[in-house]
Amino acid sequence: MEQVNLDLIKHLKEKAVREAQLEEKINLILKYVERMEQLERERSNMFAEETRKQIAVAEQWKWWKWWK
């Protein structure tokens, strides 16, 4: 009976180690996903800013064309 208990304790310790490793991997994946989302937001903001600049240039060009 004592051997069964020792085997069970050993098994539970191994399971706890595996779960801790999985949790660590999950945390790394979550950090990666958050970083990718942040980069996507930054890229989206850059595209929006570039679009605003291009629209401003296009509108300014039209205004000058009308003035001529």
PDB file of N, CA and C in Angstrom:
ATOM      1  N   MET A   1       0.826  -1.186   0.000  1.00  0.00           N
ATOM      2  CA  MET A   1       0.000   0.000   0.000  1.00  0.00           C
ATOM      3  C   MET A   1       0.881   1.265   0.000  1.00  0.00           C
ATOM      4  N   GLU A   2       1.964   1.198   0.762  1.00  0.00           N
ATOM      5  CA  GLU A   2       2.859   2.342   0.826  1.00  0.00           C
ATOM      6  C   GLU A   2       3.482   2.618  -0.537  1.00  0.00           C
ATOM      7  N   GLN A   3       3.818   1.583  -1.265  1.00  0.00           N
ATOM      8  CA  GLN A   3       4.392   1.740  -2.605  1.00  0.00           C
ATOM      9  C   GLN A   3       3.381   2.388  -3.547  1.00  0.00           C
ATOM     10  N   VAL A   4       2.122   2.021  -3.414  1.00  0.00           N
ATOM     11  CA  VAL A   4       1.074   2.610  -4.244  1.00  0.00           C
ATOM     12  C   VAL A   4       0.975   4.102  -3.954  1.00  0.00           C
ATOM     13  N   ASN A   5       1.024   4.465  -2.682  1.00  0.00           N
ATOM     14  CA  ASN A   5       0.977   5.873  -2.304  1.00  0.00           C
ATOM     15  C   ASN A   5       2.189   6.630  -2.849  1.00  0.00           C
ATOM     16  N   LEU A   6       3.352   6.042  -2.766  1.00  0.00           N
ATOM     17  CA  LEU A   6       4.555   6.687  -3.291  1.00  0.00           C
ATOM     18  C   LEU A   6       4.475   6.863  -4.800  1.00  0.00           C
ATOM     19  N   ASP A   7       3.973   5.841  -5.477  1.00  0.00           N
ATOM     20  CA  ASP A   7       3.804   5.936  -6.928  1.00  0.00           C
ATOM     21  C   ASP A   7       2.797   7.024  -7.282  1.00  0.00           C
ATOM     22  N   LEU A   8       1.735   7.102  -6.512  1.00  0.00           N
ATOM     23  CA  LEU A   8       0.709   8.125  -6.749  1.00  0.00           C
ATOM     24  C   LEU A   8       1.291   9.522  -6.524  1.00  0.00           C
ATOM     25  N   ILE A   9       2.049   9.698  -5.465  1.00  0.00           N
ATOM     26  CA  ILE A   9       2.684  10.990  -5.190  1.00  0.00           C
ATOM     27  C   ILE A   9       3.647  11.350  -6.314  1.00  0.00           C
ATOM     28  N   LYS A  10       4.422  10.398  -6.771  1.00  0.00           N
ATOM     29  CA  LYS A  10       5.361  10.624  -7.873  1.00  0.00           C
ATOM     30  C   LYS A  10       4.600  11.040  -9.133  1.00  0.00           C
ATOM     31  N   HIS A  11       3.521  10.344  -9.415  1.00  0.00           N
ATOM     32  CA  HIS A  11       2.708  10.653 -10.588  1.00  0.00           C
ATOM     33  C   HIS A  11       2.122  12.063 -10.479  1.00  0.00           C
ATOM     34  N   LEU A  12       1.623  12.421  -9.301  1.00  0.00           N
ATOM     35  CA  LEU A  12       1.043  13.751  -9.108  1.00  0.00           C
ATOM     36  C   LEU A  12       2.095  14.857  -9.247  1.00  0.00           C
ATOM     37  N   LYS A  13       3.303  14.600  -8.746  1.00  0.00           N
ATOM     38  CA  LYS A  13       4.379  15.576  -8.901  1.00  0.00           C
ATOM     39  C   LYS A  13       4.735  15.766 -10.367  1.00  0.00           C
ATOM     40  N   GLU A  14       4.827  14.671 -11.109  1.00  0.00           N
ATOM     41  CA  GLU A  14       5.132  14.755 -12.546  1.00  0.00           C
ATOM     42  C   GLU A  14       4.035  15.517 -13.280  1.00  0.00           C
ATOM     43  N   LYS A  15       2.799  15.241 -12.896  1.00  0.00           N
ATOM     44  CA  LYS A  15       1.667  15.940 -13.528  1.00  0.00           C
ATOM     45  C   LYS A  15       1.734  17.430 -13.219  1.00  0.00           C
ATOM     46  N   ALA A  16       2.067  17.780 -11.989  1.00  0.00           N
ATOM     47  CA  ALA A  16       2.177  19.191 -11.615  1.00  0.00           C
ATOM     48  C   ALA A  16       3.275  19.882 -12.413  1.00  0.00           C
ATOM     49  N   VAL A  17       4.384  19.200 -12.623  1.00  0.00           N
ATOM     50  CA  VAL A  17       5.487  19.768 -13.414  1.00  0.00           C
ATOM     51  C   VAL A  17       5.042  19.984 -14.858  1.00  0.00           C
ATOM     52  N   ARG A  18       4.367  18.986 -15.420  1.00  0.00           N
ATOM     53  CA  ARG A  18       3.878  19.115 -16.807  1.00  0.00           C
ATOM     54  C   ARG A  18       2.892  20.280 -16.925  1.00  0.00           C
ATOM     55  N   GLU A  19       2.005  20.408 -15.959  1.00  0.00           N
ATOM     56  CA  GLU A  19       1.026  21.498 -16.001  1.00  0.00           C
ATOM     57  C   GLU A  19       1.705  22.857 -15.870  1.00  0.00           C
ATOM     58  N   ALA A  20       2.729  22.928 -15.032  1.00  0.00           N
ATOM     59  CA  ALA A  20       3.469  24.185 -14.890  1.00  0.00           C
ATOM     60  C   ALA A  20       4.170  24.538 -16.194  1.00  0.00           C
ATOM     61  N   GLN A  21       4.736  23.547 -16.857  1.00  0.00           N
ATOM     62  CA  GLN A  21       5.399  23.796 -18.142  1.00  0.00           C
ATOM     63  C   GLN A  21       4.384  24.243 -19.192  1.00  0.00           C
ATOM     64  N   LEU A  22       3.228  23.605 -19.205  1.00  0.00           N
ATOM     65  CA  LEU A  22       2.185  24.004 -20.151  1.00  0.00           C
ATOM     66  C   LEU A  22       1.702  25.420 -19.868  1.00  0.00           C
ATOM     67  N   GLU A  23       1.533  25.739 -18.603  1.00  0.00           N
ATOM     68  CA  GLU A  23       1.097  27.091 -18.238  1.00  0.00           C
ATOM     69  C   GLU A  23       2.123  28.128 -18.679  1.00  0.00           C
ATOM     70  N   GLU A  24       3.396  27.800 -18.525  1.00  0.00           N
ATOM     71  CA  GLU A  24       4.459  28.705 -18.964  1.00  0.00           C
ATOM     72  C   GLU A  24       4.411  28.901 -20.477  1.00  0.00           C
ATOM     73  N   LYS A  25       4.205  27.820 -21.207  1.00  0.00           N
ATOM     74  CA  LYS A  25       4.104  27.928 -22.663  1.00  0.00           C
ATOM     75  C   LYS A  25       2.888  28.753 -23.058  1.00  0.00           C
ATOM     76  N   ILE A  26       1.779  28.547 -22.378  1.00  0.00           N
ATOM     77  CA  ILE A  26       0.564  29.314 -22.670  1.00  0.00           C
ATOM     78  C   ILE A  26       0.801  30.793 -22.419  1.00  0.00           C
ATOM     79  N   ASN A  27       1.486  31.110 -21.323  1.00  0.00           N
ATOM     80  CA  ASN A  27       1.789  32.511 -21.024  1.00  0.00           C
ATOM     81  C   ASN A  27       2.675  33.127 -22.096  1.00  0.00           C
ATOM     82  N   LEU A  28       3.644  32.370 -22.578  1.00  0.00           N
ATOM     83  CA  LEU A  28       4.501  32.878 -23.659  1.00  0.00           C
ATOM     84  C   LEU A  28       3.689  33.131 -24.929  1.00  0.00           C
ATOM     85  N   ILE A  29       2.780  32.225 -25.228  1.00  0.00           N
ATOM     86  CA  ILE A  29       1.932  32.385 -26.410  1.00  0.00           C
ATOM     87  C   ILE A  29       1.039  33.606 -26.258  1.00  0.00           C
ATOM     88  N   LEU A  30       0.476  33.788 -25.071  1.00  0.00           N
ATOM     89  CA  LEU A  30      -0.381  34.952 -24.830  1.00  0.00           C
ATOM     90  C   LEU A  30       0.400  36.256 -24.977  1.00  0.00           C
ATOM     91  N   LYS A  31       1.628  36.287 -24.461  1.00  0.00           N
ATOM     92  CA  LYS A  31       2.458  37.479 -24.614  1.00  0.00           C
ATOM     93  C   LYS A  31       2.758  37.739 -26.087  1.00  0.00           C
ATOM     94  N   TYR A  32       3.018  36.669 -26.836  1.00  0.00           N
ATOM     95  CA  TYR A  32       3.289  36.805 -28.265  1.00  0.00           C
ATOM     96  C   TYR A  32       2.062  37.371 -28.987  1.00  0.00           C
ATOM     97  N   VAL A  33       0.896  36.831 -28.667  1.00  0.00           N
ATOM     98  CA  VAL A  33      -0.338  37.297 -29.304  1.00  0.00           C
ATOM     99  C   VAL A  33      -0.594  38.765 -28.954  1.00  0.00           C
ATOM    100  N   GLU A  34      -0.400  39.127 -27.692  1.00  0.00           N
ATOM    101  CA  GLU A  34      -0.588  40.525 -27.297  1.00  0.00           C
ATOM    102  C   GLU A  34       0.380  41.437 -28.049  1.00  0.00           C
ATOM    103  N   ARG A  35       1.614  41.002 -28.209  1.00  0.00           N
ATOM    104  CA  ARG A  35       2.597  41.806 -28.944  1.00  0.00           C
ATOM    105  C   ARG A  35       2.200  41.940 -30.415  1.00  0.00           C
ATOM    106  N   MET A  36       1.719  40.861 -31.006  1.00  0.00           N
ATOM    107  CA  MET A  36       1.280  40.926 -32.398  1.00  0.00           C
ATOM    108  C   MET A  36       0.074  41.864 -32.551  1.00  0.00           C
ATOM    109  N   GLU A  37      -0.836  41.819 -31.582  1.00  0.00           N
ATOM    110  CA  GLU A  37      -1.985  42.725 -31.624  1.00  0.00           C
ATOM    111  C   GLU A  37      -1.533  44.173 -31.499  1.00  0.00           C
ATOM    112  N   GLN A  38      -0.564  44.428 -30.619  1.00  0.00           N
ATOM    113  CA  GLN A  38      -0.038  45.772 -30.459  1.00  0.00           C
ATOM    114  C   GLN A  38       0.621  46.249 -31.753  1.00  0.00           C
ATOM    115  N   LEU A  39       1.410  45.396 -32.366  1.00  0.00           N
ATOM    116  CA  LEU A  39       2.055  45.760 -33.631  1.00  0.00           C
ATOM    117  C   LEU A  39       1.025  46.017 -34.722  1.00  0.00           C
ATOM    118  N   GLU A  40      -0.030  45.221 -34.735  1.00  0.00           N
ATOM    119  CA  GLU A  40      -1.091  45.417 -35.732  1.00  0.00           C
ATOM    120  C   GLU A  40      -1.787  46.762 -35.516  1.00  0.00           C
ATOM    121  N   ARG A  41      -2.045  47.120 -34.250  1.00  0.00           N
ATOM    122  CA  ARG A  41      -2.652  48.424 -33.964  1.00  0.00           C
ATOM    123  C   ARG A  41      -1.738  49.554 -34.404  1.00  0.00           C
ATOM    124  N   GLU A  42      -0.439  49.417 -34.110  1.00  0.00           N
ATOM    125  CA  GLU A  42       0.510  50.451 -34.518  1.00  0.00           C
ATOM    126  C   GLU A  42       0.568  50.576 -36.032  1.00  0.00           C
ATOM    127  N   ARG A  43       0.571  49.444 -36.718  1.00  0.00           N
ATOM    128  CA  ARG A  43       0.610  49.471 -38.187  1.00  0.00           C
ATOM    129  C   ARG A  43      -0.667  50.086 -38.735  1.00  0.00           C
ATOM    130  N   SER A  44      -1.786  49.765 -38.132  1.00  0.00           N
ATOM    131  CA  SER A  44      -3.057  50.334 -38.561  1.00  0.00           C
ATOM    132  C   SER A  44      -3.063  51.847 -38.369  1.00  0.00           C
ATOM    133  N   ASN A  45      -2.530  52.295 -37.232  1.00  0.00           N
ATOM    134  CA  ASN A  45      -2.447  53.734 -36.978  1.00  0.00           C
ATOM    135  C   ASN A  45      -1.528  54.415 -37.984  1.00  0.00           C
ATOM    136  N   MET A  46      -0.426  53.747 -38.336  1.00  0.00           N
ATOM    137  CA  MET A  46       0.489  54.316 -39.323  1.00  0.00           C
ATOM    138  C   MET A  46      -0.193  54.438 -40.682  1.00  0.00           C
ATOM    139  N   PHE A  47      -0.942  53.406 -41.071  1.00  0.00           N
ATOM    140  CA  PHE A  47      -1.658  53.460 -42.347  1.00  0.00           C
ATOM    141  C   PHE A  47      -2.709  54.562 -42.334  1.00  0.00           C
ATOM    142  N   ALA A  48      -3.413  54.699 -41.212  1.00  0.00           N
ATOM    143  CA  ALA A  48      -4.431  55.742 -41.109  1.00  0.00           C
ATOM    144  C   ALA A  48      -3.793  57.121 -41.216  1.00  0.00           C
ATOM    145  N   GLU A  49      -2.671  57.318 -40.549  1.00  0.00           N
ATOM    146  CA  GLU A  49      -1.974  58.597 -40.609  1.00  0.00           C
ATOM    147  C   GLU A  49      -1.479  58.876 -42.029  1.00  0.00           C
ATOM    148  N   GLU A  50      -0.928  57.876 -42.680  1.00  0.00           N
ATOM    149  CA  GLU A  50      -0.453  58.055 -44.058  1.00  0.00           C
ATOM    150  C   GLU A  50      -1.622  58.383 -44.983  1.00  0.00           C
ATOM    151  N   THR A  51      -2.749  57.730 -44.769  1.00  0.00           N
ATOM    152  CA  THR A  51      -3.930  58.011 -45.581  1.00  0.00           C
ATOM    153  C   THR A  51      -4.396  59.443 -45.370  1.00  0.00           C
ATOM    154  N   ARG A  52      -4.416  59.897 -44.109  1.00  0.00           N
ATOM    155  CA  ARG A  52      -4.807  61.287 -43.832  1.00  0.00           C
ATOM    156  C   ARG A  52      -3.869  62.264 -44.526  1.00  0.00           C
ATOM    157  N   LYS A  53      -2.574  61.961 -44.497  1.00  0.00           N
ATOM    158  CA  LYS A  53      -1.606  62.840 -45.157  1.00  0.00           C
ATOM    159  C   LYS A  53      -1.838  62.870 -46.665  1.00  0.00           C
ATOM    160  N   GLN A  54      -2.084  61.701 -47.257  1.00  0.00           N
ATOM    161  CA  GLN A  54      -2.307  61.639 -48.700  1.00  0.00           C
ATOM    162  C   GLN A  54      -3.587  62.379 -49.095  1.00  0.00           C
ATOM    163  N   ILE A  55      -4.620  62.244 -48.266  1.00  0.00           N
ATOM    164  CA  ILE A  55      -5.873  62.970 -48.541  1.00  0.00           C
ATOM    165  C   ILE A  55      -5.637  64.472 -48.453  1.00  0.00           C
ATOM    166  N   ALA A  56      -4.891  64.899 -47.440  1.00  0.00           N
ATOM    167  CA  ALA A  56      -4.591  66.324 -47.285  1.00  0.00           C
ATOM    168  C   ALA A  56      -3.811  66.847 -48.497  1.00  0.00           C
ATOM    169  N   VAL A  57      -2.846  66.083 -48.949  1.00  0.00           N
ATOM    170  CA  VAL A  57      -2.068  66.488 -50.126  1.00  0.00           C
ATOM    171  C   VAL A  57      -2.962  66.543 -51.355  1.00  0.00           C
ATOM    172  N   ALA A  58      -3.821  65.555 -51.521  1.00  0.00           N
ATOM    173  CA  ALA A  58      -4.715  65.524 -52.683  1.00  0.00           C
ATOM    174  C   ALA A  58      -5.687  66.694 -52.652  1.00  0.00           C
ATOM    175  N   GLU A  59      -6.214  67.007 -51.480  1.00  0.00           N
ATOM    176  CA  GLU A  59      -7.144  68.134 -51.376  1.00  0.00           C
ATOM    177  C   GLU A  59      -6.423  69.448 -51.621  1.00  0.00           C
ATOM    178  N   GLN A  60      -5.206  69.572 -51.139  1.00  0.00           N
ATOM    179  CA  GLN A  60      -4.431  70.783 -51.354  1.00  0.00           C
ATOM    180  C   GLN A  60      -4.121  70.934 -52.838  1.00  0.00           C
ATOM    181  N   TRP A  61      -3.776  69.847 -53.493  1.00  0.00           N
ATOM    182  CA  TRP A  61      -3.482  69.899 -54.924  1.00  0.00           C
ATOM    183  C   TRP A  61      -4.721  70.338 -55.695  1.00  0.00           C
ATOM    184  N   LYS A  62      -5.876  69.814 -55.345  1.00  0.00           N
ATOM    185  CA  LYS A  62      -7.108  70.213 -56.026  1.00  0.00           C
ATOM    186  C   LYS A  62      -7.381  71.699 -55.824  1.00  0.00           C
ATOM    187  N   TRP A  63      -7.129  72.185 -54.623  1.00  0.00           N
ATOM    188  CA  TRP A  63      -7.366  73.589 -54.354  1.00  0.00           C
ATOM    189  C   TRP A  63      -6.470  74.456 -55.232  1.00  0.00           C
ATOM    190  N   TRP A  64      -5.186  74.078 -55.341  1.00  0.00           N
ATOM    191  CA  TRP A  64      -4.284  74.855 -56.166  1.00  0.00           C
ATOM    192  C   TRP A  64      -4.641  74.735 -57.640  1.00  0.00           C
ATOM    193  N   LYS A  65      -5.095  73.588 -58.042  1.00  0.00           N
ATOM    194  CA  LYS A  65      -5.494  73.425 -59.443  1.00  0.00           C
ATOM    195  C   LYS A  65      -6.693  74.332 -59.745  1.00  0.00           C
ATOM    196  N   TRP A  66      -7.598  74.444 -58.823  1.00  0.00           N
ATOM    197  CA  TRP A  66      -8.769  75.304 -59.012  1.00  0.00           C
ATOM    198  C   TRP A  66      -8.348  76.760 -59.070  1.00  0.00           C
ATOM    199  N   TRP A  67      -7.337  77.109 -58.276  1.00  0.00           N
ATOM    200  CA  TRP A  67      -6.902  78.508 -58.197  1.00  0.00           C
ATOM    201  C   TRP A  67      -6.297  78.962 -59.505  1.00  0.00           C
ATOM    202  N   LYS A  68      -5.657  78.074 -60.247  1.00  0.00           N
ATOM    203  CA  LYS A  68      -4.991  78.464 -61.495  1.00  0.00           C
ATOM    204  C   LYS A  68      -5.977  78.847 -62.492  1.00  0.00           C
TER     205      LYS A  68
END
